[in-house]
PDB file of C-alpha atoms in Angstrom:
ATOM      1  CA  UNK A  87     101.432 103.717 108.549  1.00  0.00           C
ATOM      2  CA  UNK A  88     100.105 100.298 106.732  1.00  0.00           C
ATOM      3  CA  UNK A  89      96.347 100.103 107.579  1.00  0.00           C
ATOM      4  CA  UNK A  90      94.249  97.327 107.760  1.00  0.00           C
ATOM      5  CA  UNK A  91      94.385  94.730 104.682  1.00  0.00           C
ATOM      6  CA  UNK A  92      92.112  92.289 103.361  1.00  0.00           C
ATOM      7  CA  UNK A  93      92.496  89.314 101.223  1.00  0.00           C
ATOM      8  CA  UNK A  94      90.886  88.708  98.739  1.00  0.00           C
ATOM      9  CA  UNK A  95      88.702  91.732  96.951  1.00  0.00           C
ATOM     10  CA  UNK A  96      86.298  89.898  94.998  1.00  0.00           C
ATOM     11  CA  UNK A  97      85.898  86.308  95.973  1.00  0.00           C
ATOM     12  CA  UNK A  98      82.693  84.568  93.473  1.00  0.00           C
ATOM     13  CA  UNK A  99      82.624  80.820  94.390  1.00  0.00           C
ATOM     14  CA  UNK A 100      80.023  78.077  94.597  1.00  0.00           C
ATOM     15  CA  UNK A 101      77.374  76.971  97.176  1.00  0.00           C
ATOM     16  CA  UNK A 102      78.584  73.886  99.083  1.00  0.00           C
ATOM     17  CA  UNK A 103      82.510  74.784  98.650  1.00  0.00           C
ATOM     18  CA  UNK A 104      84.510  77.068 101.285  1.00  0.00           C
ATOM     19  CA  UNK A 105      86.106  80.480 101.375  1.00  0.00           C
ATOM     20  CA  UNK A 106      88.528  81.701 103.540  1.00  0.00           C
ATOM     21  CA  UNK A 107      88.963  84.853 104.248  1.00  0.00           C
ATOM     22  CA  UNK A 108      92.385  86.389 105.465  1.00  0.00           C
ATOM     23  CA  UNK A 109      92.638  90.446 107.423  1.00  0.00           C
ATOM     24  CA  UNK A 110      96.119  92.300 108.627  1.00  0.00           C
ATOM     25  CA  UNK A 111      95.042  95.185 111.144  1.00  0.00           C
ATOM     26  CA  UNK A 112      97.145  97.245 111.774  1.00  0.00           C
ATOM     27  CA  UNK A 113     100.341  96.710 113.378  1.00  0.00           C
ATOM     28  CA  UNK A 114      99.978  96.692 117.538  1.00  0.00           C
ATOM     29  CA  UNK A 115      96.624  96.845 117.596  1.00  0.00           C
ATOM     30  CA  UNK A 116      95.191  94.167 120.514  1.00  0.00           C
ATOM     31  CA  UNK A 117      91.032  94.657 118.647  1.00  0.00           C
ATOM     32  CA  UNK A 118      90.013  92.901 115.368  1.00  0.00           C
ATOM     33  CA  UNK A 119      86.657  92.587 114.993  1.00  0.00           C
ATOM     34  CA  UNK A 120      84.879  91.466 111.224  1.00  0.00           C
ATOM     35  CA  UNK A 121      81.500  92.529 110.052  1.00  0.00           C
ATOM     36  CA  UNK A 122      79.468  91.651 107.593  1.00  0.00           C
ATOM     37  CA  UNK A 123      76.788  93.577 105.020  1.00  0.00           C
ATOM     38  CA  UNK A 124      74.412  91.977 103.236  1.00  0.00           C
ATOM     39  CA  UNK A 125      73.087  94.135 100.163  1.00  0.00           C
ATOM     40  CA  UNK A 126      70.616  96.590 101.274  1.00  0.00           C
ATOM     41  CA  UNK A 127      71.110  95.796 105.112  1.00  0.00           C
ATOM     42  CA  UNK A 128      72.644  97.299 108.474  1.00  0.00           C
ATOM     43  CA  UNK A 129      77.074  96.458 108.701  1.00  0.00           C
ATOM     44  CA  UNK A 130      76.747  93.858 111.032  1.00  0.00           C
ATOM     45  CA  UNK A 131      78.725  92.523 114.067  1.00  0.00           C
ATOM     46  CA  UNK A 132      80.486  89.109 113.574  1.00  0.00           C
ATOM     47  CA  UNK A 133      83.055  89.075 116.343  1.00  0.00           C
ATOM     48  CA  UNK A 134      85.911  90.313 118.299  1.00  0.00           C
ATOM     49  CA  UNK A 135      89.459  88.981 119.082  1.00  0.00           C
ATOM     50  CA  UNK A 136      91.393  90.587 121.518  1.00  0.00           C
ATOM     51  CA  UNK A 137      95.202  89.038 121.282  1.00  0.00           C
ATOM     52  CA  UNK A 138      94.059  85.271 120.107  1.00  0.00           C
ATOM     53  CA  UNK A 139      91.069  85.415 122.059  1.00  0.00           C
ATOM     54  CA  UNK A 140      87.697  85.290 121.188  1.00  0.00           C
ATOM     55  CA  UNK A 141      86.118  88.198 122.692  1.00  0.00           C
ATOM     56  CA  UNK A 142      82.621  87.880 121.841  1.00  0.00           C
ATOM     57  CA  UNK A 143      81.426  86.551 119.020  1.00  0.00           C
ATOM     58  CA  UNK A 144      77.520  86.724 119.311  1.00  0.00           C
ATOM     59  CA  UNK A 145      77.122  87.719 115.933  1.00  0.00           C
ATOM     60  CA  UNK A 146      78.371  84.498 113.742  1.00  0.00           C
ATOM     61  CA  UNK A 147      75.557  83.982 111.969  1.00  0.00           C
ATOM     62  CA  UNK A 148      76.301  79.519 112.305  1.00  0.00           C
ATOM     63  CA  UNK A 149      78.509  77.301 112.991  1.00  0.00           C
ATOM     64  CA  UNK A 150      79.439  76.866 109.212  1.00  0.00           C
ATOM     65  CA  UNK A 151      81.643  79.866 110.112  1.00  0.00           C
ATOM     66  CA  UNK A 152      85.144  79.578 111.867  1.00  0.00           C
ATOM     67  CA  UNK A 153      87.325  82.559 112.223  1.00  0.00           C
ATOM     68  CA  UNK A 154      90.480  82.788 113.941  1.00  0.00           C
ATOM     69  CA  UNK A 155      93.684  84.554 114.980  1.00  0.00           C
ATOM     70  CA  UNK A 156      96.725  82.279 115.953  1.00  0.00           C
ATOM     71  CA  UNK A 157      98.876  84.172 117.609  1.00  0.00           C
ATOM     72  CA  UNK A 158      97.633  88.045 117.886  1.00  0.00           C
ATOM     73  CA  UNK A 159      98.448  88.577 114.697  1.00  0.00           C
ATOM     74  CA  UNK A 160      95.485  88.462 110.790  1.00  0.00           C
ATOM     75  CA  UNK A 161      93.194  86.692 111.238  1.00  0.00           C
ATOM     76  CA  UNK A 162      91.029  84.395 109.151  1.00  0.00           C
ATOM     77  CA  UNK A 163      87.353  83.421 108.899  1.00  0.00           C
ATOM     78  CA  UNK A 164      85.914  80.718 106.525  1.00  0.00           C
ATOM     79  CA  UNK A 165      83.167  80.381 105.674  1.00  0.00           C
ATOM     80  CA  UNK A 166      82.334  75.798 105.382  1.00  0.00           C
ATOM     81  CA  UNK A 167      80.168  75.052 103.187  1.00  0.00           C
ATOM     82  CA  UNK A 168      78.983  78.228 101.515  1.00  0.00           C
ATOM     83  CA  UNK A 169      75.282  79.046 101.177  1.00  0.00           C
ATOM     84  CA  UNK A 170      73.900  82.275  98.815  1.00  0.00           C
ATOM     85  CA  UNK A 171      73.519  83.939 101.797  1.00  0.00           C
ATOM     86  CA  UNK A 172      76.783  84.610 102.837  1.00  0.00           C
ATOM     87  CA  UNK A 173      77.276  87.064 100.188  1.00  0.00           C
ATOM     88  CA  UNK A 174      77.961  90.501 101.075  1.00  0.00           C
ATOM     89  CA  UNK A 175      80.801  92.146 101.658  1.00  0.00           C
ATOM     90  CA  UNK A 176      83.223  90.987 104.820  1.00  0.00           C
ATOM     91  CA  UNK A 177      84.801  94.299 106.584  1.00  0.00           C
ATOM     92  CA  UNK A 178      87.405  93.424 109.428  1.00  0.00           C
ATOM     93  CA  UNK A 179      88.380  96.885 111.361  1.00  0.00           C
ATOM     94  CA  UNK A 180      91.349  96.507 114.096  1.00  0.00           C
ATOM     95  CA  UNK A 181      91.677  99.242 117.068  1.00  0.00           C
ATOM     96  CA  UNK A 182      94.317  99.818 119.798  1.00  0.00           C
ATOM     97  CA  UNK A 183      93.700  98.408 123.642  1.00  0.00           C
ATOM     98  CA  UNK A 184      95.658 101.076 125.572  1.00  0.00           C
ATOM     99  CA  UNK A 185      94.568 104.942 124.942  1.00  0.00           C
ATOM    100  CA  UNK A 186      91.703 104.600 121.851  1.00  0.00           C
ATOM    101  CA  UNK A 187      89.102 106.401 121.542  1.00  0.00           C
ATOM    102  CA  UNK A 188      86.824 103.558 120.591  1.00  0.00           C
ATOM    103  CA  UNK A 189      87.395 104.231 116.784  1.00  0.00           C
ATOM    104  CA  UNK A 190      87.793 101.349 115.343  1.00  0.00           C
ATOM    105  CA  UNK A 191      90.615 101.201 111.313  1.00  0.00           C
ATOM    106  CA  UNK A 192      87.901  99.396 108.987  1.00  0.00           C
ATOM    107  CA  UNK A 193      90.056  97.517 105.835  1.00  0.00           C
ATOM    108  CA  UNK A 194      88.504  98.052 102.866  1.00  0.00           C
ATOM    109  CA  UNK A 195      86.185  94.643 102.444  1.00  0.00           C
ATOM    110  CA  UNK A 196      85.774  91.116 101.264  1.00  0.00           C
ATOM    111  CA  UNK A 197      83.350  91.288  98.652  1.00  0.00           C
ATOM    112  CA  UNK A 198      81.730  87.427  98.985  1.00  0.00           C
ATOM    113  CA  UNK A 199      79.109  85.996  96.022  1.00  0.00           C
ATOM    114  CA  UNK A 200      78.237  82.322  96.225  1.00  0.00           C
ATOM    115  CA  UNK A 201      76.211  80.949  92.853  1.00  0.00           C
TER     116      UNK A 201
ATOM    117  CA  UNK B  96      70.292  95.235 122.537  1.00  0.00           C
ATOM    118  CA  UNK B  97      71.215  98.940 120.729  1.00  0.00           C
ATOM    119  CA  UNK B  98      69.943  99.467 117.422  1.00  0.00           C
ATOM    120  CA  UNK B  99      70.930 102.700 115.706  1.00  0.00           C
ATOM    121  CA  UNK B 100      68.453 104.091 112.262  1.00  0.00           C
ATOM    122  CA  UNK B 101      68.964 106.323 109.643  1.00  0.00           C
ATOM    123  CA  UNK B 102      66.683 107.779 108.619  1.00  0.00           C
ATOM    124  CA  UNK B 103      67.267 109.068 105.019  1.00  0.00           C
ATOM    125  CA  UNK B 104      68.528 105.982 102.665  1.00  0.00           C
ATOM    126  CA  UNK B 105      69.479 107.935  99.137  1.00  0.00           C
ATOM    127  CA  UNK B 106      69.700 112.029  99.701  1.00  0.00           C
ATOM    128  CA  UNK B 107      70.159 113.609  95.939  1.00  0.00           C
ATOM    129  CA  UNK B 108      71.561 117.331  96.316  1.00  0.00           C
ATOM    130  CA  UNK B 109      72.966 120.603  94.255  1.00  0.00           C
ATOM    131  CA  UNK B 110      76.305 121.484  94.873  1.00  0.00           C
ATOM    132  CA  UNK B 111      75.793 124.364  97.925  1.00  0.00           C
ATOM    133  CA  UNK B 112      73.187 123.113  98.743  1.00  0.00           C
ATOM    134  CA  UNK B 113      72.611 122.412 103.173  1.00  0.00           C
ATOM    135  CA  UNK B 114      72.805 118.277 103.802  1.00  0.00           C
ATOM    136  CA  UNK B 115      71.227 116.908 107.279  1.00  0.00           C
ATOM    137  CA  UNK B 116      72.009 113.540 107.630  1.00  0.00           C
ATOM    138  CA  UNK B 117      69.230 112.223 110.118  1.00  0.00           C
ATOM    139  CA  UNK B 118      70.499 109.016 112.921  1.00  0.00           C
ATOM    140  CA  UNK B 119      68.784 107.773 116.012  1.00  0.00           C
ATOM    141  CA  UNK B 120      69.721 105.395 118.435  1.00  0.00           C
ATOM    142  CA  UNK B 121      68.117 103.693 120.924  1.00  0.00           C
ATOM    143  CA  UNK B 122      70.130 102.327 124.550  1.00  0.00           C
ATOM    144  CA  UNK B 123      69.301 103.287 127.650  1.00  0.00           C
ATOM    145  CA  UNK B 124      72.960 104.031 128.799  1.00  0.00           C
ATOM    146  CA  UNK B 125      76.437 105.756 127.535  1.00  0.00           C
ATOM    147  CA  UNK B 126      77.180 105.473 124.009  1.00  0.00           C
ATOM    148  CA  UNK B 127      79.656 106.445 122.209  1.00  0.00           C
ATOM    149  CA  UNK B 128      78.435 107.862 118.795  1.00  0.00           C
ATOM    150  CA  UNK B 129      79.848 107.537 115.258  1.00  0.00           C
ATOM    151  CA  UNK B 130      79.895 109.169 111.776  1.00  0.00           C
ATOM    152  CA  UNK B 131      81.489 106.911 109.241  1.00  0.00           C
ATOM    153  CA  UNK B 132      81.791 107.395 105.627  1.00  0.00           C
ATOM    154  CA  UNK B 133      82.706 105.862 102.760  1.00  0.00           C
ATOM    155  CA  UNK B 134      83.845 107.427  99.602  1.00  0.00           C
ATOM    156  CA  UNK B 135      83.294 105.149  96.497  1.00  0.00           C
ATOM    157  CA  UNK B 136      86.053 102.500  96.016  1.00  0.00           C
ATOM    158  CA  UNK B 137      87.576 103.829  99.459  1.00  0.00           C
ATOM    159  CA  UNK B 138      87.224 102.521 103.080  1.00  0.00           C
ATOM    160  CA  UNK B 139      84.948 102.564 105.626  1.00  0.00           C
ATOM    161  CA  UNK B 140      87.272 105.852 107.151  1.00  0.00           C
ATOM    162  CA  UNK B 141      86.175 107.820 110.641  1.00  0.00           C
ATOM    163  CA  UNK B 142      84.708 111.552 109.653  1.00  0.00           C
ATOM    164  CA  UNK B 143      83.775 112.061 113.540  1.00  0.00           C
ATOM    165  CA  UNK B 144      82.353 111.119 116.905  1.00  0.00           C
ATOM    166  CA  UNK B 145      80.939 111.932 120.128  1.00  0.00           C
ATOM    167  CA  UNK B 146      82.260 110.862 123.849  1.00  0.00           C
ATOM    168  CA  UNK B 147      81.472 113.828 126.143  1.00  0.00           C
ATOM    169  CA  UNK B 148      81.514 117.123 126.587  1.00  0.00           C
ATOM    170  CA  UNK B 149      81.093 119.935 124.083  1.00  0.00           C
ATOM    171  CA  UNK B 150      77.238 117.912 122.277  1.00  0.00           C
ATOM    172  CA  UNK B 151      78.564 119.787 118.395  1.00  0.00           C
ATOM    173  CA  UNK B 152      81.140 118.104 117.530  1.00  0.00           C
ATOM    174  CA  UNK B 153      83.291 119.237 114.571  1.00  0.00           C
ATOM    175  CA  UNK B 154      84.965 116.185 111.798  1.00  0.00           C
ATOM    176  CA  UNK B 155      86.597 116.079 108.743  1.00  0.00           C
ATOM    177  CA  UNK B 156      85.737 118.021 105.456  1.00  0.00           C
ATOM    178  CA  UNK B 157      83.617 120.716 107.154  1.00  0.00           C
ATOM    179  CA  UNK B 158      81.698 118.242 108.157  1.00  0.00           C
ATOM    180  CA  UNK B 159      79.784 118.574 111.824  1.00  0.00           C
ATOM    181  CA  UNK B 160      77.023 116.451 114.470  1.00  0.00           C
ATOM    182  CA  UNK B 161      74.919 117.169 117.456  1.00  0.00           C
ATOM    183  CA  UNK B 162      74.238 114.648 120.054  1.00  0.00           C
ATOM    184  CA  UNK B 163      70.697 115.519 121.583  1.00  0.00           C
ATOM    185  CA  UNK B 164      70.664 113.055 124.755  1.00  0.00           C
ATOM    186  CA  UNK B 165      66.994 114.252 125.066  1.00  0.00           C
ATOM    187  CA  UNK B 166      65.869 112.820 121.273  1.00  0.00           C
ATOM    188  CA  UNK B 167      68.525 110.331 121.321  1.00  0.00           C
ATOM    189  CA  UNK B 168      69.693 111.788 117.949  1.00  0.00           C
ATOM    190  CA  UNK B 169      72.814 112.009 116.426  1.00  0.00           C
ATOM    191  CA  UNK B 170      72.324 113.883 113.251  1.00  0.00           C
ATOM    192  CA  UNK B 171      75.021 115.185 111.140  1.00  0.00           C
ATOM    193  CA  UNK B 172      75.230 118.464 108.802  1.00  0.00           C
ATOM    194  CA  UNK B 173      77.019 120.151 106.801  1.00  0.00           C
ATOM    195  CA  UNK B 174      76.094 123.714 105.122  1.00  0.00           C
ATOM    196  CA  UNK B 175      77.477 123.254 102.139  1.00  0.00           C
ATOM    197  CA  UNK B 176      78.243 120.321 100.440  1.00  0.00           C
ATOM    198  CA  UNK B 177      80.253 119.391  96.462  1.00  0.00           C
ATOM    199  CA  UNK B 178      80.961 117.083  94.524  1.00  0.00           C
ATOM    200  CA  UNK B 179      83.388 115.081  96.509  1.00  0.00           C
ATOM    201  CA  UNK B 180      80.728 114.763  98.888  1.00  0.00           C
ATOM    202  CA  UNK B 181      79.253 112.040  97.094  1.00  0.00           C
ATOM    203  CA  UNK B 182      79.896 109.253  99.269  1.00  0.00           C
ATOM    204  CA  UNK B 183      77.585 106.489 101.957  1.00  0.00           C
ATOM    205  CA  UNK B 184      77.806 107.775 105.498  1.00  0.00           C
ATOM    206  CA  UNK B 185      76.414 105.628 108.053  1.00  0.00           C
ATOM    207  CA  UNK B 186      76.045 106.529 111.941  1.00  0.00           C
ATOM    208  CA  UNK B 187      77.370 104.036 114.843  1.00  0.00           C
ATOM    209  CA  UNK B 188      77.384 104.008 117.785  1.00  0.00           C
ATOM    210  CA  UNK B 189      79.349 101.633 120.252  1.00  0.00           C
ATOM    211  CA  UNK B 190      78.851 101.151 124.128  1.00  0.00           C
ATOM    212  CA  UNK B 191      80.409 102.802 126.641  1.00  0.00           C
ATOM    213  CA  UNK B 192      83.847 101.195 127.534  1.00  0.00           C
ATOM    214  CA  UNK B 193      85.026 101.479 124.329  1.00  0.00           C
ATOM    215  CA  UNK B 194      86.044  98.134 122.589  1.00  0.00           C
ATOM    216  CA  UNK B 195      82.986  96.657 121.758  1.00  0.00           C
ATOM    217  CA  UNK B 196      80.829  95.872 118.992  1.00  0.00           C
ATOM    218  CA  UNK B 197      79.560  98.636 116.372  1.00  0.00           C
ATOM    219  CA  UNK B 198      76.022  98.619 115.726  1.00  0.00           C
ATOM    220  CA  UNK B 199      76.027 100.711 112.591  1.00  0.00           C
ATOM    221  CA  UNK B 200      72.572 101.903 110.646  1.00  0.00           C
ATOM    222  CA  UNK B 201      71.563 100.712 106.921  1.00  0.00           C
ATOM    223  CA  UNK B 202      73.708 103.863 105.694  1.00  0.00           C
ATOM    224  CA  UNK B 203      72.175 107.177 104.331  1.00  0.00           C
ATOM    225  CA  UNK B 204      73.665 107.397 100.324  1.00  0.00           C
ATOM    226  CA  UNK B 205      74.178 110.777  99.303  1.00  0.00           C
ATOM    227  CA  UNK B 206      74.871 112.415  95.742  1.00  0.00           C
ATOM    228  CA  UNK B 207      75.231 115.664  95.017  1.00  0.00           C
ATOM    229  CA  UNK B 208      75.148 116.747  91.111  1.00  0.00           C
ATOM    230  CA  UNK B 209      77.301 119.468  89.689  1.00  0.00           C
TER     231      UNK B 209
END
């Protein structure tokens, strides 16, 4: 079974530019989560999709961040315009809906550097 | 809001030494507790979890953790570490329900010296 995949693995952009991160969850997982780890800090929750609907977006930092999950499959996280403080590692995770133990399966992360 | 505290940010041990990583959480309700591990260059992966029942849970690679409700703690232990245990370890909690956001501790980097 393929795991959660994320693309790209690394992205280096300049302040003011736009970046789009992609996450492909494990097939059949209705729940999809985005997290971010700023260097030296905790991994922080950003938002949670159930299928194509946003269940909880309380962790989104501001309106420069836009997450979508059209069709309830893969998800994108766009940062526009990027700021220096957006640098960090963005993790995606997924979990099934029924019979879940609460475990979330994580992708390898996308390391974003904003210069 | 729940929070998770990990007491040791960087631990260096020699092989065969015993390991205990502290974790405390703050949340008044029912929680599910996890330890995740990230080996160098790899994904975050689940080490072990506690939902209910026996408060002493065993995970992969000889790790175990004990949930002490009165202390709001979920410390991770391993009697004898190996060089391959070098990794970053994250204590985490989610509220009951199973599908909520994970709240992570800051992580503990473990370095095991051969």
